[in-house]
Short mmCIF file of C-alpha atoms and ligand atoms in Angstrom, two decimals:
data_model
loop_
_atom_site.label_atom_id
_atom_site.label_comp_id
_atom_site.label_asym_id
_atom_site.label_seq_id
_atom_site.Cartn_x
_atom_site.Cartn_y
_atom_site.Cartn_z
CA UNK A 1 14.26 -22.56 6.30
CA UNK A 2 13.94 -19.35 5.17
CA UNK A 3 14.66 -18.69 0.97
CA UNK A 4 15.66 -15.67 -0.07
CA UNK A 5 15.99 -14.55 -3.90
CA UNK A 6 19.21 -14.62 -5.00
CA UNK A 7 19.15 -11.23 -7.07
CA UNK A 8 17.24 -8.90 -4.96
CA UNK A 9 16.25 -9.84 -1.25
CA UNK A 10 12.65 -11.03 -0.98
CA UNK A 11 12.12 -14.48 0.66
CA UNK A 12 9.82 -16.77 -0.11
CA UNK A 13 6.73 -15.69 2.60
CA UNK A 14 6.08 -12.32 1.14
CA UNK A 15 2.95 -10.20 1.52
CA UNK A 16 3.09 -10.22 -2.18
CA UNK A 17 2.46 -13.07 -4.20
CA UNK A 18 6.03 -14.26 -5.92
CA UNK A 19 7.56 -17.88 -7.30
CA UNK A 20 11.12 -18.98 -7.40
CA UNK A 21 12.64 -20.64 -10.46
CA UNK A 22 15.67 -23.48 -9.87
CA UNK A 23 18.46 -20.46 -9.68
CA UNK A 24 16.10 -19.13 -7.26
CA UNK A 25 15.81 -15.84 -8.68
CA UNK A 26 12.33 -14.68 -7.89
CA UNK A 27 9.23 -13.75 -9.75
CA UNK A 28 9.29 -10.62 -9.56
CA UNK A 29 12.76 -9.94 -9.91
CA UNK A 30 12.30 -12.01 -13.92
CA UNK A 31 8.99 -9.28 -14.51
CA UNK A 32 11.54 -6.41 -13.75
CA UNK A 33 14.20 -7.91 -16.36
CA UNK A 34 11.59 -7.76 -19.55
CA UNK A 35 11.02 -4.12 -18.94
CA UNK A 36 14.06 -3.33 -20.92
CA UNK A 37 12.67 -5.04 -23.50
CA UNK A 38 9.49 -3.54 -24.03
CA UNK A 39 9.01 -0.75 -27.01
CA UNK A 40 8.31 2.02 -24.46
CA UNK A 41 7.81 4.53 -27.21
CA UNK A 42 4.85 2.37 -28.87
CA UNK A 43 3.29 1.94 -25.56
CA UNK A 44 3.25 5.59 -24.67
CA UNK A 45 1.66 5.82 -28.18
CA UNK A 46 -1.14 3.24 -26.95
CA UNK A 47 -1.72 5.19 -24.05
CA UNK A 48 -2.40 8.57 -25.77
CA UNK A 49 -4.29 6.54 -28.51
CA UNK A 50 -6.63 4.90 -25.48
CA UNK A 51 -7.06 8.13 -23.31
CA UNK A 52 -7.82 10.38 -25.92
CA UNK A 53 -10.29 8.19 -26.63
CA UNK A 54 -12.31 9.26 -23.46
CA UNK A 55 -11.71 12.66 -23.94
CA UNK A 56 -14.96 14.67 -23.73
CA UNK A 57 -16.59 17.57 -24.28
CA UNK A 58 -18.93 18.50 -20.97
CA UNK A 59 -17.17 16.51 -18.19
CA UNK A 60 -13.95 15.05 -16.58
CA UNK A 61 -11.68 13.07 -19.02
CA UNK A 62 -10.30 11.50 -16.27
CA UNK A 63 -10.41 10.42 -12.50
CA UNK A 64 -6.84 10.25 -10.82
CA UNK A 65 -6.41 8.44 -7.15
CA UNK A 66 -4.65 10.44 -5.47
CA UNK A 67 -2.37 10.74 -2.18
CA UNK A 68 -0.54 13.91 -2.61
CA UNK A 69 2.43 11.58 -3.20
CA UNK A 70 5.32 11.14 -5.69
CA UNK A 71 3.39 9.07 -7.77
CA UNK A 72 -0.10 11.02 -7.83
CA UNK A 73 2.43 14.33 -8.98
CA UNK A 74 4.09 12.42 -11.91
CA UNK A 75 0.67 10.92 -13.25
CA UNK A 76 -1.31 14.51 -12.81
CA UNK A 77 1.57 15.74 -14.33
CA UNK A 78 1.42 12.91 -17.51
CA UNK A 79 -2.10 13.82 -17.78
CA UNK A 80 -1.97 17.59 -17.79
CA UNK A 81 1.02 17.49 -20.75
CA UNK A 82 -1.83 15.38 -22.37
CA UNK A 83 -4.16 18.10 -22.43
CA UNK A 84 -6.50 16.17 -20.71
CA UNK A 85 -8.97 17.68 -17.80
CA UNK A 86 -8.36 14.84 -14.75
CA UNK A 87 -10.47 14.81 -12.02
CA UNK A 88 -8.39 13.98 -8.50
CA UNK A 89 -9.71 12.17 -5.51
CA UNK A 90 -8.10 11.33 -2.39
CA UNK A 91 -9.19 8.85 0.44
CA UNK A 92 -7.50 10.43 3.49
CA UNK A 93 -7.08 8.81 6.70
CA UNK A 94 -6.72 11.33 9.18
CA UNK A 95 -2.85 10.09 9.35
CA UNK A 96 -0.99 12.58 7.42
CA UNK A 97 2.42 13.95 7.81
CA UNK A 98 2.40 17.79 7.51
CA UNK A 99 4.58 17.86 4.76
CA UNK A 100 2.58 14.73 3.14
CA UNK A 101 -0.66 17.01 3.82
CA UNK A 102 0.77 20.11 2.15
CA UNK A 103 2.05 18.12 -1.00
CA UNK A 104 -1.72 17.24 -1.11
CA UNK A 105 -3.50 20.27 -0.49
CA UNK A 106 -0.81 22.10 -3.09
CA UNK A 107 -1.76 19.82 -5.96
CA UNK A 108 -5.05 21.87 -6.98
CA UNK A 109 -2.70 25.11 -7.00
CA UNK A 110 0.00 23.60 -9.06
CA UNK A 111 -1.75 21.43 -11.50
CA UNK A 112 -5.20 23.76 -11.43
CA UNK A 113 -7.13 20.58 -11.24
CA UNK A 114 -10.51 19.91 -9.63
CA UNK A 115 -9.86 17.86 -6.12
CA UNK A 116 -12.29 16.05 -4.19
CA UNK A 117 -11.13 14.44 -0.72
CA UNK A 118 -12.78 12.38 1.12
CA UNK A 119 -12.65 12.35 5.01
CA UNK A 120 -14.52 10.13 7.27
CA UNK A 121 -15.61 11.02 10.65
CA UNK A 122 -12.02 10.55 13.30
CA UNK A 123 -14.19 8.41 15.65
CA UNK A 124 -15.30 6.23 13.20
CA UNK A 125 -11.20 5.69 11.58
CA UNK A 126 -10.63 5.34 15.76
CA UNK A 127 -12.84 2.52 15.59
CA UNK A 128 -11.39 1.19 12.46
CA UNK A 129 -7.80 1.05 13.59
CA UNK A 130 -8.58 -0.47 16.51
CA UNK A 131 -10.55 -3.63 14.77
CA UNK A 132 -8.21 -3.34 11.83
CA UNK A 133 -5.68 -4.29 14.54
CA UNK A 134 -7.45 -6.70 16.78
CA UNK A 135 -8.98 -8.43 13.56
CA UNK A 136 -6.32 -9.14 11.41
CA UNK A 137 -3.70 -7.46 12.63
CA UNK A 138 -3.11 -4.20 10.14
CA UNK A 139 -4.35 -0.93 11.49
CA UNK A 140 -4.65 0.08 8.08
CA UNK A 141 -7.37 -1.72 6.66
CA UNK A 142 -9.78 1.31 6.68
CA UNK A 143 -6.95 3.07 4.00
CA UNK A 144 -6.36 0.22 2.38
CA UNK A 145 -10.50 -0.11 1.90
CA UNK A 146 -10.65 3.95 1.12
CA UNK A 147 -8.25 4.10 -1.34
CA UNK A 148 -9.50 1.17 -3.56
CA UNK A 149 -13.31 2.66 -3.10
CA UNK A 150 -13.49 6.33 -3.17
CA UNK A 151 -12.35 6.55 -6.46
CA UNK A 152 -14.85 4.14 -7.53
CA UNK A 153 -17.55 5.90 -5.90
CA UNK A 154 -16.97 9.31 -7.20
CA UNK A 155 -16.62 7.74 -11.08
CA UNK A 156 -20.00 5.79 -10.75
CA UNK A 157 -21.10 9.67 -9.34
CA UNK A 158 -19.61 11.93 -12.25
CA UNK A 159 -19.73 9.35 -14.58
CA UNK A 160 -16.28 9.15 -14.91
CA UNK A 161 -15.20 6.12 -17.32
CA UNK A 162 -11.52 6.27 -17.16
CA UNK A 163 -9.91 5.82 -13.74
CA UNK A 164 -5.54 5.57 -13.69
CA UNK A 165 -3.66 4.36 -11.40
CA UNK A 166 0.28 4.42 -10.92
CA UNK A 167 1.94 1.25 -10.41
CA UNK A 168 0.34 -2.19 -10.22
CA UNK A 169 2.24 -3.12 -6.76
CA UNK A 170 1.54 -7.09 -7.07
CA UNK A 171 2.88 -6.75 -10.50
CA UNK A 172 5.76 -4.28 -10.17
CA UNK A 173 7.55 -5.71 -6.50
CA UNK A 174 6.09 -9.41 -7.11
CA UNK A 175 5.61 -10.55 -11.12
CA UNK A 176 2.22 -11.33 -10.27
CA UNK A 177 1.32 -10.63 -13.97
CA UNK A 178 3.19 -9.78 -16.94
CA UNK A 179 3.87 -6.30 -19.20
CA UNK A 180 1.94 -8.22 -21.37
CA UNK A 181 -0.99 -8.21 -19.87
CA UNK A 182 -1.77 -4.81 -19.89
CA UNK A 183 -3.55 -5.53 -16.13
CA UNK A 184 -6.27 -3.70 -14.80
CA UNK A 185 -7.94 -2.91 -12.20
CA UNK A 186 -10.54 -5.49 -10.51
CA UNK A 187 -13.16 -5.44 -7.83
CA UNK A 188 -11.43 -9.23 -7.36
CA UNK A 189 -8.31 -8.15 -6.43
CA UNK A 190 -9.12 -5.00 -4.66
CA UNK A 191 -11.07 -7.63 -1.92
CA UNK A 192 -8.88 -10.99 -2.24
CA UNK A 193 -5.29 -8.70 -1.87
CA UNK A 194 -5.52 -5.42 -1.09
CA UNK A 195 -8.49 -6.05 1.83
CA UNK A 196 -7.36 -9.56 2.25
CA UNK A 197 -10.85 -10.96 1.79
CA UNK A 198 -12.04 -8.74 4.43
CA UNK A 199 -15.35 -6.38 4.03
CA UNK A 200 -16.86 -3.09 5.32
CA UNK A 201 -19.55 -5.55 6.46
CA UNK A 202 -16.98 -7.70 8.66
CA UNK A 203 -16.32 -4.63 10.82
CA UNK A 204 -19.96 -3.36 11.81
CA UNK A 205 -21.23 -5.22 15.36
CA UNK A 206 -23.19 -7.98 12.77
CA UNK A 207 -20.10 -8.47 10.62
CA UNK A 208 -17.89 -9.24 14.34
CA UNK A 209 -20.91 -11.27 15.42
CA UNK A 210 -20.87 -13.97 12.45
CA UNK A 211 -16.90 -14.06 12.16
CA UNK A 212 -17.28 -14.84 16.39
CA UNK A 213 -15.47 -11.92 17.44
CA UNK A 214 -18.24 -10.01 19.44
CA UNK A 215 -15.69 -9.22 22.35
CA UNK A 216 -14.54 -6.23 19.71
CA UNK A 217 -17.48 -4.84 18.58
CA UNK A 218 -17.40 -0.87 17.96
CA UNK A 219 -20.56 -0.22 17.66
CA UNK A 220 -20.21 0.86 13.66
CA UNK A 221 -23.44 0.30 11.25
CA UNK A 222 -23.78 0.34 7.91
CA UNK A 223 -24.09 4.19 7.64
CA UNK A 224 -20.62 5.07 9.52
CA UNK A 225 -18.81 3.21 6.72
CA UNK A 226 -20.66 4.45 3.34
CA UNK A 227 -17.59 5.34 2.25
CA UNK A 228 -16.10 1.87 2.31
CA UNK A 229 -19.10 0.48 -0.02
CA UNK A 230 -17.88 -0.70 -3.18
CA UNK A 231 -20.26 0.57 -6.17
CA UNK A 232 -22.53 -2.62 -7.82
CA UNK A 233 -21.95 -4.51 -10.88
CA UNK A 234 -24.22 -2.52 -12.27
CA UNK A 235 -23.17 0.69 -11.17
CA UNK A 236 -19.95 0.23 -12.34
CA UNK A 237 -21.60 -1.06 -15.68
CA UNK A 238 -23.62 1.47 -16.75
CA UNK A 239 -20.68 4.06 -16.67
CA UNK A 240 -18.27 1.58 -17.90
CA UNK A 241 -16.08 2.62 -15.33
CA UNK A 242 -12.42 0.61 -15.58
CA UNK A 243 -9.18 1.31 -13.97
CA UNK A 244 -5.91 1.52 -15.85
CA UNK A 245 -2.03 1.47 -14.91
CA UNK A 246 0.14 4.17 -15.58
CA UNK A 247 3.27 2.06 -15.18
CA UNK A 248 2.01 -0.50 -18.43
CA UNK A 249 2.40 2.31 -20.44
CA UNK A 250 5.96 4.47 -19.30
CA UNK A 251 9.18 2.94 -18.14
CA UNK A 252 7.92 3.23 -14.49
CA UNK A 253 11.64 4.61 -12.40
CA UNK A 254 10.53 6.08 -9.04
CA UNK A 255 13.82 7.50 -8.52
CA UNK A 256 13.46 9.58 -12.03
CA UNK A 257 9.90 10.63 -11.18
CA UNK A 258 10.86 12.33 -7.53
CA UNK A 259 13.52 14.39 -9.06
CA UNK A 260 11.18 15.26 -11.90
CA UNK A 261 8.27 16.33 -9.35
CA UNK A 262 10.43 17.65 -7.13
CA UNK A 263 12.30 20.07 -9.54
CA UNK A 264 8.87 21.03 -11.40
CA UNK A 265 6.64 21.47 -8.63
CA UNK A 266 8.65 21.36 -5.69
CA UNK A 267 7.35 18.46 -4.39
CA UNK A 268 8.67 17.94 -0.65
CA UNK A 269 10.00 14.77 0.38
CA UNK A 270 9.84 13.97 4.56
CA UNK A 271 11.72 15.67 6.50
CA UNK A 272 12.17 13.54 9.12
CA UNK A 273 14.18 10.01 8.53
CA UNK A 274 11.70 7.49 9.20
CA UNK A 275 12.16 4.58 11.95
CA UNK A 276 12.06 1.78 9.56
CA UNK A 277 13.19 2.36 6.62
CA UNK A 278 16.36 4.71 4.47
CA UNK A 279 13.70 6.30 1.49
CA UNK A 280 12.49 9.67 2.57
CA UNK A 281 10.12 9.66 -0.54
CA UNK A 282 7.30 7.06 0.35
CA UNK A 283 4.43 6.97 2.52
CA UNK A 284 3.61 10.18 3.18
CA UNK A 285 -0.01 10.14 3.25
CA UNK A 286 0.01 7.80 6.39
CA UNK A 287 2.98 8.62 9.30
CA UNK A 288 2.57 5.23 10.51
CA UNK A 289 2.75 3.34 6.94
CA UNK A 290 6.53 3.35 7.24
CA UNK A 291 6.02 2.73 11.22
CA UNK A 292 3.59 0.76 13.29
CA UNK A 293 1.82 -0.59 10.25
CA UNK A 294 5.35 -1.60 8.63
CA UNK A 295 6.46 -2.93 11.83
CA UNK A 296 3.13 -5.21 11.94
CA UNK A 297 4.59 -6.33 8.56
CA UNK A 298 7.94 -7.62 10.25
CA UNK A 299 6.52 -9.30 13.48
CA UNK A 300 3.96 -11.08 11.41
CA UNK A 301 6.22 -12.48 7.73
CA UNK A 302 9.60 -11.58 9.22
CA UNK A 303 10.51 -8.51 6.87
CA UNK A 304 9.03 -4.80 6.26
CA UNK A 305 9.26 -1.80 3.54
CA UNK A 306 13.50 -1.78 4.01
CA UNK A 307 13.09 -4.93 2.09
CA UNK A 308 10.58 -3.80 -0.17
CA UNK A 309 12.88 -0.64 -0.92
CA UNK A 310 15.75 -2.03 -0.75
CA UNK A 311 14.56 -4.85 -4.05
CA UNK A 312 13.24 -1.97 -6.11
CA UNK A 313 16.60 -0.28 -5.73
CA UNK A 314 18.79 -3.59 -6.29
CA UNK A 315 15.91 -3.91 -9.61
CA UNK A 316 17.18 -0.26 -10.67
CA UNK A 317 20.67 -0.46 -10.02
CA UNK A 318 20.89 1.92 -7.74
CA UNK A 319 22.08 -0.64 -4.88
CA UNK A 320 23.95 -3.83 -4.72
CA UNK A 321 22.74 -6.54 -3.27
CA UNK A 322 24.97 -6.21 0.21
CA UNK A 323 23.94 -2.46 0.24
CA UNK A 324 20.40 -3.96 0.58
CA UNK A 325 21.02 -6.30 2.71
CA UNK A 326 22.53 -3.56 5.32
CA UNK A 327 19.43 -1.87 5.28
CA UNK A 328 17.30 -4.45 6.11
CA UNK A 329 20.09 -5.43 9.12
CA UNK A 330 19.60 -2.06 9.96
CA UNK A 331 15.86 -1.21 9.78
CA UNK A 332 13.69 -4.59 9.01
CA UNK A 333 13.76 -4.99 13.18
CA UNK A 334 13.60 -1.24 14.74
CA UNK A 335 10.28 -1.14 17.37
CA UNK A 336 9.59 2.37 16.11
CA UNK A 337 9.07 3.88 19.11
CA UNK A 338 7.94 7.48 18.00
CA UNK A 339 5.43 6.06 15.95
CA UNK A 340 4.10 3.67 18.37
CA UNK A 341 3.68 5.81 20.91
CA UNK A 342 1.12 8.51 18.91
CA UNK A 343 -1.21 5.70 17.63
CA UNK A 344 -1.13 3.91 21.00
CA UNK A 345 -2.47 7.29 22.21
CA UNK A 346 -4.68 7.64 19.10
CA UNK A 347 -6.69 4.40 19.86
CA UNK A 348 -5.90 4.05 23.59
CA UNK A 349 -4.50 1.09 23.70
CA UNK A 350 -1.44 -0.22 25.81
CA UNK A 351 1.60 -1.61 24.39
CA UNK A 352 1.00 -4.78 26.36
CA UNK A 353 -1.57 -5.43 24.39
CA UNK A 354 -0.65 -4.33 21.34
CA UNK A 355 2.39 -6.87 21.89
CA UNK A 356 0.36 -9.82 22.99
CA UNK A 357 -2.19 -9.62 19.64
CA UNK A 358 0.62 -9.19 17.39
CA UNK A 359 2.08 -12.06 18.57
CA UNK A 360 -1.30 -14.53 17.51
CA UNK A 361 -0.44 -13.07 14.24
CA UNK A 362 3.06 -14.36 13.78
CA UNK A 363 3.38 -16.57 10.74
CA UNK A 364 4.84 -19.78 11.77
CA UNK A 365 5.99 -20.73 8.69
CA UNK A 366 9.03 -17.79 9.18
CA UNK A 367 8.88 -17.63 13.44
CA UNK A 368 9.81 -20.32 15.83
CA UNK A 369 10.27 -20.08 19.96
CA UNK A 370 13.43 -20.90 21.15
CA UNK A 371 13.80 -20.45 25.21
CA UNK A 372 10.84 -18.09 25.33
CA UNK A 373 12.09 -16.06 22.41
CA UNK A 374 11.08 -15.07 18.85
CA UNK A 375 13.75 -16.62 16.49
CA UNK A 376 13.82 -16.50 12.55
CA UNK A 377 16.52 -17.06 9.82
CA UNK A 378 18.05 -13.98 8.51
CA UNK A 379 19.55 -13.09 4.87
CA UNK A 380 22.77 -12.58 5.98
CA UNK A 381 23.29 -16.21 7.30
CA UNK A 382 22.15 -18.06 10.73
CA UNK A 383 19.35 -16.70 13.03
CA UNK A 384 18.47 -14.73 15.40
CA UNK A 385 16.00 -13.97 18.32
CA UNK A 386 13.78 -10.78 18.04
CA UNK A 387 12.47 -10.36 21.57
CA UNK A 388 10.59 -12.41 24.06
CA UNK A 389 6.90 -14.32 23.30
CA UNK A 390 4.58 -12.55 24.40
CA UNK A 391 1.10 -14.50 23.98
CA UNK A 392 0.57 -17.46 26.05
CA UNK A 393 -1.12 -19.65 23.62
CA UNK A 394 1.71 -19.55 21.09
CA UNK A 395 0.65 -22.23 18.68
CA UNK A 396 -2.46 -20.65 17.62
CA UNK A 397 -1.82 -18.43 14.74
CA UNK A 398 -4.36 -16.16 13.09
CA UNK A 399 -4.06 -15.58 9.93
CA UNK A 400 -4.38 -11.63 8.00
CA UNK A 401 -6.39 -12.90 5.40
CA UNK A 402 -10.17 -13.96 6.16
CA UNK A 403 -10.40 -17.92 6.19
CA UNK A 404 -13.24 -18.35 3.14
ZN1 ZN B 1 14.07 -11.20 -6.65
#
């Protein structure tokens, strides 16, 4: 049976790490709880003490990741009231919403900052949906990949020490680590979480031949996916290049930050709802990050970004715990058929068989079959079934993350 936390609404197969104590109140539901605790003032202190300290002379102070998004505004905007000179960089996926893709393209106008973004070739992210998909069932492994390399790439380049990041997700939604901890950025768990042990090197024709999927091979080398190589250890060393979080240092509040970047520099949240989820103010760098790939997300752990939202706004007491709840009732489920429909196109693929290999990825741990059916425990009591099985061979599940 399925646990749910009993402050927010995660349960107990997440995406993100998280442990339950004997109230059952979750991990990172305890992490978000010691925020109010911590001397905010003396750690904004630290962080002007530590990034001044990387101030320079003839070059960038600092690289920025960025997606255009609510999150790249407010830290260009923390750096720029530093007086520091930040560098941006952007991974983008060829996905973009317009209005996502003008809050981009308007950052080097409003902030007057340097921007470099890198683009790979639109066959080449074809190709890398499509295996994303059929290999471990995210079409979103090639962003996931960019955006934890580019930056890296372009510091070892420009010799760009100091690389920060907004929030530590793991930490933030799951109390992976503690405030304590000051975290930061590793090549570790860039590969182990965010690419789910997978590698560039799994997707070219070799890579598919040793993991015994030849049957999807694309046809990709070495040289289509340059920009998914991860600098070396000693790369990385001899420019001392590290990666900290923005959110160790401020009292991270999402909600706050929009209105500031919106007011300031008329930021533009979606314009559209979204299929799957109530916030208008995430994921605009990828249309299908609150769609297909979200949906993926539900079909293969039971529960998608509704959820996610829905704790961080139960954490900031903006919603109770039966708002939340609602949401997910209302959104964790939707087949978002707008969404599906465009990348179908995109990769030319049919919704048969987009159905039947999601369906190997279904995590049996949160899905059973009753009567030909998809059934799973839900947080508001009993269970239900979520449409008909689809692949024959039902008991064989595939895991997202690369057996090692
Ligand atoms: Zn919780």
């Amino acid at each position: 049976m399925t646990i749910y936390c009993s402050k927010c609404v995660y349960p107990d197969v997440s995406a993100v790490p998280l442990s339950f104590d004997e109230e059952g109140v979750c991990s990172g539901c305890h992490v978000h709880v010691k925020k109010s605790s911590i001397d905010w003032p003396r750690r904004w202190e630290q962080f002007k003490e530590l990034v001044n300290s990387y101030k320079t002379d003839n070059n960038y102070d600092i690289l920025i990741p960025v997606s255009g998004g609510k999150d790249s505004y407010y830290q260009t905007h923390v750096a720029k009231e530093l007086g520091l000179k930040p560098l941006l960089v952007t991974y983008h996926g060829n996905n973009y919403l317009p209005e996502g893709e003008a809050n981009l393209f308007r950052m080097r106008e409003v902030f007057d900052c340097d921007h470099i973004i890198i683009r790979p070739g639109v066959d080449t992210l074809i190709k890398m949906n499509r295996l994303g998909f059929r290999v471990q069932g995210d079409n979103n492994w090639h962003g996931h990949c960019g955006i934890f390399t580019s930056p890296i790439q372009v510091a070892v380049r420009y010799k760009i020490p100091l690389i920060l990041w907004g929030e530590h997700g793991f930490m933030d939604l799951g109390g992976m680590y503690s405030y304590s901890d000051y975290v930061e950025f590793t090549a570790k768990h860039r590969l182990e979480h965010s690419l789910r042990g997978y590698d560039w090197s799994d997707f070219t024709d070799a890579g598919l031949e040793k993991l015994g999927l030849s049957a999807f091979k694309e046809g990709l080398t070495a040289k289509d996916l340059l920009w998914a190589q991860y600098p070396s250890d000693d790369e990385i060393d001899s420019v001392g290049v590290r990666g900290i979080y923005l959110s160790n240092y401020v009292d991270w509040d999402a909600n706050n930050h929009t209105k500031l970047v919106v007011e300031k520099y008329g930021w533009e949240p979606a314009r559209q709802p979204f299929e799957r989820t109530y916030r208008r103010f995430s994921n605009l760098d990828d249309m299908h990050e609150n769609g297909i790939h979200d949906y993926m997300k539900f079909i293969k752990i039971g529960y998608g970004r509704a959820t996610d939202h829905a704790c961080k706004d139960i954490r900031g007491g903006v919603m109770t715990r039966a708002e939340g709840i609602e949401m997910i009732r209302k959104y964790d489920a939707v087949k978002p058929r707008r969404d599906l429909e465009r990348w179908l196109k995109y990769v030319n693929m049919s919704e048969e068989e987009f159905d039947y290999t999601l369906d190997g990825f279904r995590d049996h741990r949160v899905w059973r079959i009753e009567n030909g059916q998809w059934v799973k425990d839900n947080i508001w009591g009993g269970s239900s079934s979520y449409g008909a099985v689809h692949q024959d061979n039902t008991t064989t599940f595939r895991s997202s993350r690369k057996a090692s």
